[in-house]
Amino acid sequence: MRVRGNTPFASAVGLVLGLLCAVEAAKVNKHKPWIETTYHGIVTENDDKVLLDPPLIALDKDAPLRYAVVLDKSTGEGVLRAKDKLDCELQKEHTFTIQAYDCGEGPDGTNMKKSHKATVHIQVNDINEYAPVFKEKSYKATVIEGKKYDSILKVEAVDADCSFQFSQICNYEIVTPDVPFTVDKDGFIKNTEKLSYGKERMYKLTVTAYDCGKNRASEDVLVKISVKPTCKPSWQGFNKRIEYEPGTGSLALFPSMHLETCDEPITSIRANIELETNHIGKGCDRDTYSEKSLHKLCGASTGTVELLPAPSSAANWTVGLPTDNGHDSDQVFEFNGTQAIKVPEGMVSTSLKEPFTISVWMRHGPGAHEKETILCNSDKTEMNRHHYSLYVHNCRLIMLLRQDPLEAENYKPAEFHWKLDQACDKEWHHYVLNIEFPTVSLFVDGTTFEPFLVTEDYPLHSSKIESQLTIGACWQDNSGHDNDTESVSEPTSGGNAKMAQFFRGNLAGLMIRSGKLENKKVIDCLYTCKEGLDVQLPEEIASAVKVEFNPNQSSLTVEGDDIYAFDKVMQHISYLNSRQFPTPGIRHLRISTTVKCFNEESCVSVPDAEGYVMVLQPEEPKISLSGIDHFARSAAEFESQEGVTLFPELRIVSTITREVEADAESEAAEGTDDDPTVQETVVSEEIMHNLDTCEVSVVGDELNGEHEGLEVDMSQLQQHSLEMSSSNLGLVITGVNTMANYEQVLHLIRYKNWHTEALFDRKFKLVCSELNGRYISNDFKVEVNVIHTANPVEQANNAMVQPNFINPVHHASLDLSGHNLVNAHQASVVPSAATIVIVVCVSFLVFMIILGVFRVRAAHQGTMRDQESGKENEMDWDDSALTITVNPMETYEDQHSSEEEEEEEEESEDGEEEDDITSAESESSEDEEGAEPEDQQAASRQQQLEWDDSTLTY
């Protein structure tokens, strides 16, 4: 038997000739062997014996027994075996052909005959040798609370066995006990009860699998099921508190925000983002400079008059009004219905013949049905006529303009009415009225409004009555009479008896600009906020959405239909505050959203999202003024045309103090990582910013304009767009400019005095500030002393009265050689001859006495005369240009005490000579001693004041 084909099987059929081959050799082999045409066999995996059906038996007619061939000595049956053990997983079936051969003729087997070919089909039977294996190492799913699912997820295992019985997974099982989940035979897991996010946020299950041969999975698998709260459409992924550090530029408000729509089919989304800043200043954060300075910064540089300035010595008419401190934000004034102020005469000179502008910030709520006056120009006495006024009545803003009496008596526009919601919404709004008679243009928050009503009236009658400009009410003289075209309300109770139509609300920045109208650019500049919302979008997103801002950028609207692009836009929205020192505090945020779907107008309701921006307190600058604070100049310099420069070496420096974290490397090197006390380091950093005011005031007596004053270089003021106002208290320089430019102007301030005879010193104080007094410098005080130069002629003529700043001397003999003396008594009577004889005799007697004493004390008196002559020579010096450098560590008291000790020693020595002094000398000495305390004081002051310490470094 032979096997043909590439099979792992070999012929194991024993074709033993037996009786067949034992037949006589002369027997003729006439017939071929015969076998079945097809066989089917089964072999078990990992075995080599094949069971065939039908059995493998060959027949041959040449055999002694008819049709019988003995294939095996015992059974005559062939056996088929595999060469090696078979693996069903590699090959389930094998097919090959076999053929039978007889033994031929004779012993040598000649004339061997073979049968036809037969096909054998072998099937390898599988054994359950493999366990199930899961396709994934772990499984995850997310469910929403309160919902029962038909299927949450599917786990799946596979088996490597080749047979259907052993390769199929017949069962899955959750091993973890007491969990509200079940798994079916196909691996689908579902919950058996409604899940609660509050009870359990994540379940962890262990699942196993069984094949149909009951083999369990080699490794169980972990399944994690997260429970989410009930899906509610909302904005998610943003912090409600957002901190903004001043000076850091733009800050993204919602960097990780996204809109949860709960898988609803969305067609469009519209969101409105609002930044609430109404409680900051006048509606938002703006520079808190004076209104006049703001007008200049915005381009309105001429003709502006500020009617509600911050209370000061130069502008004191607003002192009585309630106001905030004006430090962190804009300064506003409150009018409670009983208060009004009169603007000083000469502040405003406005004629209706030329254009002028009125601008004001106003916050006003629904009030009574009475007129509430903002600004009024009326007759000061008698007739109570209103020339022009701005007032609110029933939520209408009304501008009254009465014609000039010189005009022709015909009807012309007199009252302009605007019906405005802004006039009664209790919010801050900016109003600008451009008046060019007979037309009036109104801008509210930068938007133009047309009057809905204009009434006409006759011009006023000609009169010589002066007018009174008031704020918060109208001036009304109760003794007067109304004219026939104008009625005036009675004053309210509790108010001024000469005021009527009181205003209730808040006002700020009330300005009149004469001769010019404000252009739109200036108006927008005055209204624009320094803080707001901003968005910078990439090009690929910008085309997919629509973004619109309101004028002051406190609100923006986003529209789109792509939720991905919409989320990206929201993530790019930022907050920006361009002020160097912004107003700290909270700015509330609100997001209102409308979502539309395919089938319904509004299928998803998204609740408003709220948060707030916390603007942190800025590092407050410390403005320091330094320079020479004590020096002396000669009287001639004070009286000269140039005067004396008060701040020649002034320096203005501003610094901020920051707390910074200590360097990690240095901490590690010093071993301070575990030291809780070493946390932050304080550093001082110099910064640059503007100033808006510097005030030079006199310390002590006020300036006397008849013989002294302060002067400023006006060309420098004009060059830097600064203004100056002066009084007998000093001068004030105003205007927004750099510290360097202020230094330059202050360096040139000069003090002049044309009568310095009785002037010994003058003291001044300099204070500078920023942002309308929000940040104030130190008080820099300067003392300047007057050096009086001694005149020898005047000294000789006034020998009995010592001049100021001259040290007193205690003897009468002076070496005045080289000086021309003028007789102080030229007008006296010439003495007679008898008198001359008496004088000569007495003089001779005195001479003899002095000669005797002189011989005894010649040496001592010689020394004293030298010392005294030296002192007298000091008195004659011209020390106008003298510079004395002193030891700054030596105090005036030490000098004064040492001088007193020297004077006491001299007086004790002089006392020993009192017996030798003549009566005339005695009288002279007594006069000098009587003046000694005053002269000593003057001398002490002279020693203190006659030095120029401008070159000293302290």
CSV table of C-alpha atoms in Angstrom, one decimal, residues 329-614:
chain,number,residue,atom,x,y,z
A,329,SER,CA,-11.6,105.9,41.2
A,330,ASP,CA,-13.3,109.0,39.7
A,331,GLN,CA,-14.4,111.7,42.1
A,332,VAL,CA,-18.1,112.3,42.0
A,333,PHE,CA,-20.4,114.8,43.8
A,334,GLU,CA,-23.7,114.0,45.4
A,335,PHE,CA,-26.7,116.3,45.2
A,336,ASN,CA,-29.5,115.3,47.6
A,337,GLY,CA,-32.1,117.9,46.6
A,338,THR,CA,-31.1,120.5,49.1
A,339,GLN,CA,-27.6,121.4,48.0
A,340,ALA,CA,-26.4,123.7,45.2
A,341,ILE,CA,-23.3,125.7,44.5
A,342,LYS,CA,-22.5,129.1,42.9
A,343,VAL,CA,-19.7,129.2,40.4
A,344,PRO,CA,-17.4,132.2,41.1
A,345,GLU,CA,-17.7,135.2,38.8
A,346,GLY,CA,-15.3,135.3,35.9
A,347,MET,CA,-14.9,131.5,35.7
A,348,VAL,CA,-17.1,131.2,32.6
A,349,SER,CA,-17.6,133.8,29.9
A,350,THR,CA,-20.0,132.3,27.5
A,351,SER,CA,-22.0,134.2,24.9
A,352,LEU,CA,-24.8,132.6,23.0
A,353,LYS,CA,-23.6,134.2,19.9
A,354,GLU,CA,-20.6,131.9,19.7
A,355,PRO,CA,-20.6,128.1,19.9
A,356,PHE,CA,-19.9,126.4,23.2
A,357,THR,CA,-20.0,122.9,24.6
A,358,ILE,CA,-21.4,121.5,27.9
A,359,SER,CA,-20.2,118.0,29.0
A,360,VAL,CA,-21.2,116.2,32.2
A,361,TRP,CA,-21.3,112.8,33.8
A,362,MET,CA,-24.7,112.1,35.4
A,363,ARG,CA,-26.3,109.4,37.4
A,364,HIS,CA,-30.0,110.0,37.9
A,365,GLY,CA,-33.0,107.8,38.8
A,366,PRO,CA,-36.7,108.3,38.5
A,367,GLY,CA,-37.5,111.4,40.6
A,368,ALA,CA,-40.4,113.7,41.3
A,369,HIS,CA,-42.3,115.5,38.6
A,370,GLU,CA,-40.4,118.7,39.3
A,371,LYS,CA,-37.6,120.2,37.3
A,372,GLU,CA,-34.1,119.2,38.5
A,373,THR,CA,-31.5,121.6,37.4
A,374,ILE,CA,-28.0,120.5,36.5
A,375,LEU,CA,-26.6,123.8,35.3
A,376,CYS,CA,-28.3,127.2,35.3
A,377,ASN,CA,-27.4,130.8,34.3
A,378,SER,CA,-30.0,133.2,35.6
A,379,ASP,CA,-30.4,136.8,36.7
A,380,LYS,CA,-28.5,137.5,39.9
A,381,THR,CA,-31.2,140.0,41.1
A,382,GLU,CA,-34.8,141.1,40.5
A,383,MET,CA,-36.1,139.5,37.4
A,384,ASN,CA,-35.1,135.8,37.9
A,385,ARG,CA,-34.7,135.2,34.1
A,386,HIS,CA,-33.0,132.0,33.0
A,387,HIS,CA,-30.5,132.8,30.2
A,388,TYR,CA,-29.6,129.1,29.7
A,389,SER,CA,-30.0,126.0,31.8
A,390,LEU,CA,-29.7,122.2,31.6
A,391,TYR,CA,-32.2,120.2,33.6
A,392,VAL,CA,-34.1,116.9,33.9
A,393,HIS,CA,-37.9,116.7,34.0
A,394,ASN,CA,-39.9,113.5,33.9
A,395,CYS,CA,-36.9,111.5,32.4
A,396,ARG,CA,-36.4,114.1,29.8
A,397,LEU,CA,-33.2,116.1,29.3
A,398,ILE,CA,-34.0,119.7,28.4
A,399,MET,CA,-31.7,122.4,27.3
A,400,LEU,CA,-33.0,126.0,27.7
A,401,LEU,CA,-31.5,128.7,25.5
A,402,ARG,CA,-32.9,132.2,25.6
A,403,GLN,CA,-31.9,134.6,22.8
A,404,ASP,CA,-29.7,137.6,23.3
A,405,PRO,CA,-31.8,140.7,23.9
A,406,LEU,CA,-30.1,142.5,21.0
A,407,GLU,CA,-31.5,140.1,18.5
A,408,ALA,CA,-34.7,140.8,16.6
A,409,GLU,CA,-37.8,140.1,18.5
A,410,ASN,CA,-39.2,137.0,16.8
A,411,TYR,CA,-39.7,133.4,17.7
A,412,LYS,CA,-36.6,131.3,17.8
A,413,PRO,CA,-35.8,127.8,19.3
A,414,ALA,CA,-35.6,128.1,23.1
A,415,GLU,CA,-36.1,124.6,24.6
A,416,PHE,CA,-34.7,121.3,23.2
A,417,HIS,CA,-36.3,118.2,24.7
A,418,TRP,CA,-34.8,114.7,24.6
A,419,LYS,CA,-36.7,111.7,26.0
A,420,LEU,CA,-34.0,109.4,27.3
A,421,ASP,CA,-34.1,106.1,29.3
A,422,GLN,CA,-30.6,106.9,30.4
A,423,ALA,CA,-31.8,110.0,32.3
A,424,CYS,CA,-33.7,107.7,34.8
A,425,ASP,CA,-31.9,104.4,34.9
A,426,LYS,CA,-29.7,105.1,37.9
A,427,GLU,CA,-26.6,104.4,35.9
A,428,TRP,CA,-23.7,106.6,34.9
A,429,HIS,CA,-23.9,108.2,31.4
A,430,HIS,CA,-21.8,110.8,29.6
A,431,TYR,CA,-23.7,113.7,28.1
A,432,VAL,CA,-22.1,116.2,25.6
A,433,LEU,CA,-24.1,119.1,24.2
A,434,ASN,CA,-22.7,121.0,21.3
A,435,ILE,CA,-24.5,124.3,21.2
A,436,GLU,CA,-24.3,126.6,18.1
A,437,PHE,CA,-27.4,128.7,18.3
A,438,PRO,CA,-30.0,127.9,17.1
A,439,THR,CA,-29.0,124.2,16.9
A,440,VAL,CA,-28.1,121.9,19.7
A,441,SER,CA,-26.5,118.4,19.2
A,442,LEU,CA,-26.6,115.8,22.0
A,443,PHE,CA,-24.3,112.8,22.5
A,444,VAL,CA,-25.1,110.3,25.2
A,445,ASP,CA,-22.3,107.7,25.7
A,446,GLY,CA,-20.9,108.7,22.3
A,447,THR,CA,-24.2,108.1,20.5
A,448,THR,CA,-26.1,111.0,18.8
A,449,PHE,CA,-29.7,111.7,19.8
A,450,GLU,CA,-32.1,114.0,18.0
A,451,PRO,CA,-34.5,116.1,20.1
A,452,PHE,CA,-38.1,114.9,19.8
A,453,LEU,CA,-39.4,118.4,20.6
A,454,VAL,CA,-38.2,121.9,20.1
A,455,THR,CA,-40.2,124.9,21.4
A,456,GLU,CA,-39.7,128.5,20.5
A,457,ASP,CA,-39.9,131.7,22.5
A,458,TYR,CA,-39.3,135.5,22.3
A,459,PRO,CA,-35.9,136.9,23.2
A,460,LEU,CA,-35.3,138.2,26.6
A,461,HIS,CA,-35.7,141.9,27.3
A,462,SER,CA,-32.6,144.0,27.4
A,463,SER,CA,-31.3,144.4,30.9
A,464,LYS,CA,-28.1,145.4,32.8
A,465,ILE,CA,-28.7,142.8,35.5
A,466,GLU,CA,-25.7,140.5,36.0
A,467,SER,CA,-26.2,136.8,35.8
A,468,GLN,CA,-25.3,134.0,38.3
A,469,LEU,CA,-24.1,130.6,37.2
A,470,THR,CA,-25.1,127.8,39.6
A,471,ILE,CA,-24.9,124.0,39.7
A,472,GLY,CA,-27.5,121.7,41.3
A,473,ALA,CA,-30.3,124.4,41.3
A,474,CYS,CA,-31.2,127.7,39.8
A,475,TRP,CA,-30.4,131.0,41.5
A,476,GLN,CA,-33.6,132.9,42.3
A,477,ASP,CA,-34.0,136.3,44.0
A,478,ASN,CA,-37.3,136.1,46.0
A,479,SER,CA,-37.6,139.9,45.9
A,480,GLY,CA,-37.9,139.9,42.1
A,481,HIS,CA,-40.7,139.3,39.7
A,482,ASP,CA,-41.0,136.8,36.9
A,483,ASN,CA,-41.2,138.0,33.4
A,484,ASP,CA,-44.2,137.2,31.2
A,485,THR,CA,-42.6,134.3,29.4
A,486,GLU,CA,-40.9,132.4,32.3
A,487,SER,CA,-42.0,130.8,35.5
A,488,VAL,CA,-39.8,129.8,38.3
A,489,SER,CA,-40.5,127.2,40.9
A,490,GLU,CA,-40.4,128.1,44.6
A,491,PRO,CA,-37.3,126.9,46.5
A,492,THR,CA,-37.6,123.5,48.1
A,493,SER,CA,-37.9,123.3,51.8
A,494,GLY,CA,-34.6,122.9,53.6
A,495,GLY,CA,-32.6,124.4,50.8
A,496,ASN,CA,-31.1,127.8,50.2
A,497,ALA,CA,-33.8,130.5,50.2
A,498,LYS,CA,-32.4,131.8,46.9
A,499,MET,CA,-32.2,128.5,45.1
A,500,ALA,CA,-34.9,126.5,43.3
A,501,GLN,CA,-35.3,123.4,41.2
A,502,PHE,CA,-32.8,121.3,43.1
A,503,PHE,CA,-31.1,118.3,41.5
A,504,ARG,CA,-31.2,114.8,43.0
A,505,GLY,CA,-28.4,112.5,41.8
A,506,ASN,CA,-24.7,112.4,41.1
A,507,LEU,CA,-22.7,114.7,38.9
A,508,ALA,CA,-19.0,114.7,37.9
A,509,GLY,CA,-16.8,116.3,35.3
A,510,LEU,CA,-19.1,119.2,34.5
A,511,MET,CA,-17.2,121.3,31.9
A,512,ILE,CA,-17.9,124.2,29.6
A,513,ARG,CA,-15.8,124.9,26.6
A,514,SER,CA,-16.3,128.3,25.0
A,515,GLY,CA,-15.7,129.1,21.4
A,516,LYS,CA,-15.5,125.5,20.1
A,517,LEU,CA,-17.6,122.4,19.7
A,518,GLU,CA,-16.4,119.0,20.6
A,519,ASN,CA,-15.8,116.6,17.7
A,520,LYS,CA,-16.7,113.0,17.7
A,521,LYS,CA,-13.2,111.8,18.3
A,522,VAL,CA,-12.9,113.8,21.5
A,523,ILE,CA,-16.3,112.7,22.7
A,524,ASP,CA,-15.4,109.0,22.1
A,525,CYS,CA,-12.1,109.5,23.9
A,526,LEU,CA,-13.7,111.0,27.0
A,527,TYR,CA,-16.2,108.1,27.2
A,528,THR,CA,-14.0,105.2,26.4
A,529,CYS,CA,-13.3,102.8,29.2
A,530,LYS,CA,-9.8,101.7,30.1
A,531,GLU,CA,-11.1,98.2,30.9
A,532,GLY,CA,-13.3,95.8,28.9
A,533,LEU,CA,-13.6,92.5,27.0
A,534,ASP,CA,-11.4,91.6,24.1
A,535,VAL,CA,-11.1,88.6,21.7
A,536,GLN,CA,-8.3,87.7,19.3
A,537,LEU,CA,-9.3,84.9,17.0
A,538,PRO,CA,-7.3,82.7,14.7
A,539,GLU,CA,-8.3,83.1,11.1
A,540,GLU,CA,-9.8,79.6,10.8
A,541,ILE,CA,-12.2,80.3,13.6
A,542,ALA,CA,-13.0,83.9,12.9
A,543,SER,CA,-14.8,83.0,9.7
A,544,ALA,CA,-17.1,80.4,11.5
A,545,VAL,CA,-18.6,82.8,14.1
A,546,LYS,CA,-19.8,86.3,14.4
A,547,VAL,CA,-18.6,88.6,17.2
A,548,GLU,CA,-20.0,92.0,18.1
A,549,PHE,CA,-19.0,94.5,20.8
A,550,ASN,CA,-21.0,97.3,22.5
A,551,PRO,CA,-19.3,100.8,22.4
A,552,ASN,CA,-17.5,100.6,25.7
A,553,GLN,CA,-16.6,96.9,25.2
A,554,SER,CA,-18.3,95.8,28.4
A,555,SER,CA,-20.5,93.4,26.4
A,556,LEU,CA,-20.0,91.2,23.4
A,557,THR,CA,-22.3,88.8,21.5
A,558,VAL,CA,-21.1,85.6,19.8
A,559,GLU,CA,-23.2,83.7,17.2
A,560,GLY,CA,-22.5,80.5,15.3
A,561,ASP,CA,-23.7,77.0,14.4
A,562,ASP,CA,-20.5,75.0,14.9
A,563,ILE,CA,-20.2,74.1,18.5
A,564,TYR,CA,-16.5,73.3,18.3
A,565,ALA,CA,-15.7,76.7,16.8
A,566,PHE,CA,-18.1,78.3,19.3
A,567,ASP,CA,-16.2,76.8,22.2
A,568,LYS,CA,-12.9,78.0,20.7
A,569,VAL,CA,-14.2,81.6,20.5
A,570,MET,CA,-15.3,81.5,24.1
A,571,GLN,CA,-11.9,80.3,25.1
A,572,HIS,CA,-10.2,83.3,23.4
A,573,ILE,CA,-12.3,85.9,25.2
A,574,SER,CA,-10.2,88.0,27.6
A,575,TYR,CA,-10.3,90.8,30.1
A,576,LEU,CA,-8.0,93.8,29.6
A,577,ASN,CA,-7.3,96.8,31.8
A,578,SER,CA,-4.9,99.3,30.3
A,579,ARG,CA,-4.6,101.5,33.4
A,580,GLN,CA,-1.2,101.4,35.1
A,581,PHE,CA,-3.0,101.6,38.4
A,582,PRO,CA,-6.5,100.2,37.9
A,583,THR,CA,-9.3,100.4,40.4
A,584,PRO,CA,-9.2,97.2,42.5
A,585,GLY,CA,-12.3,95.2,43.2
A,586,ILE,CA,-14.8,92.8,41.7
A,587,ARG,CA,-16.2,92.9,38.1
A,588,HIS,CA,-19.1,90.5,37.7
A,589,LEU,CA,-19.4,88.3,34.6
A,590,ARG,CA,-22.6,86.9,33.2
A,591,ILE,CA,-23.0,84.6,30.1
A,592,SER,CA,-26.5,84.4,28.7
A,593,THR,CA,-27.0,81.6,26.0
A,594,THR,CA,-29.7,80.7,23.5
A,595,VAL,CA,-29.6,77.4,21.6
A,596,LYS,CA,-31.8,76.4,18.7
A,597,CYS,CA,-32.3,72.9,17.3
A,598,PHE,CA,-33.7,71.4,14.0
A,599,ASN,CA,-37.2,70.8,15.2
A,600,GLU,CA,-37.8,73.5,17.8
A,601,GLU,CA,-37.0,77.1,18.1
A,602,SER,CA,-35.4,76.6,21.5
A,603,CYS,CA,-34.8,73.0,22.2
A,604,VAL,CA,-32.2,73.3,24.9
A,605,SER,CA,-32.3,75.7,27.9
A,606,VAL,CA,-28.8,76.7,29.0
A,607,PRO,CA,-28.8,78.5,32.3
A,608,ASP,CA,-26.8,81.7,32.8
A,609,ALA,CA,-23.2,81.2,33.8
A,610,GLU,CA,-21.9,83.7,36.4
A,611,GLY,CA,-18.5,84.5,37.8
A,612,TYR,CA,-16.4,87.5,38.5
A,613,VAL,CA,-13.0,89.1,37.8
A,614,MET,CA,-11.1,90.2,40.9
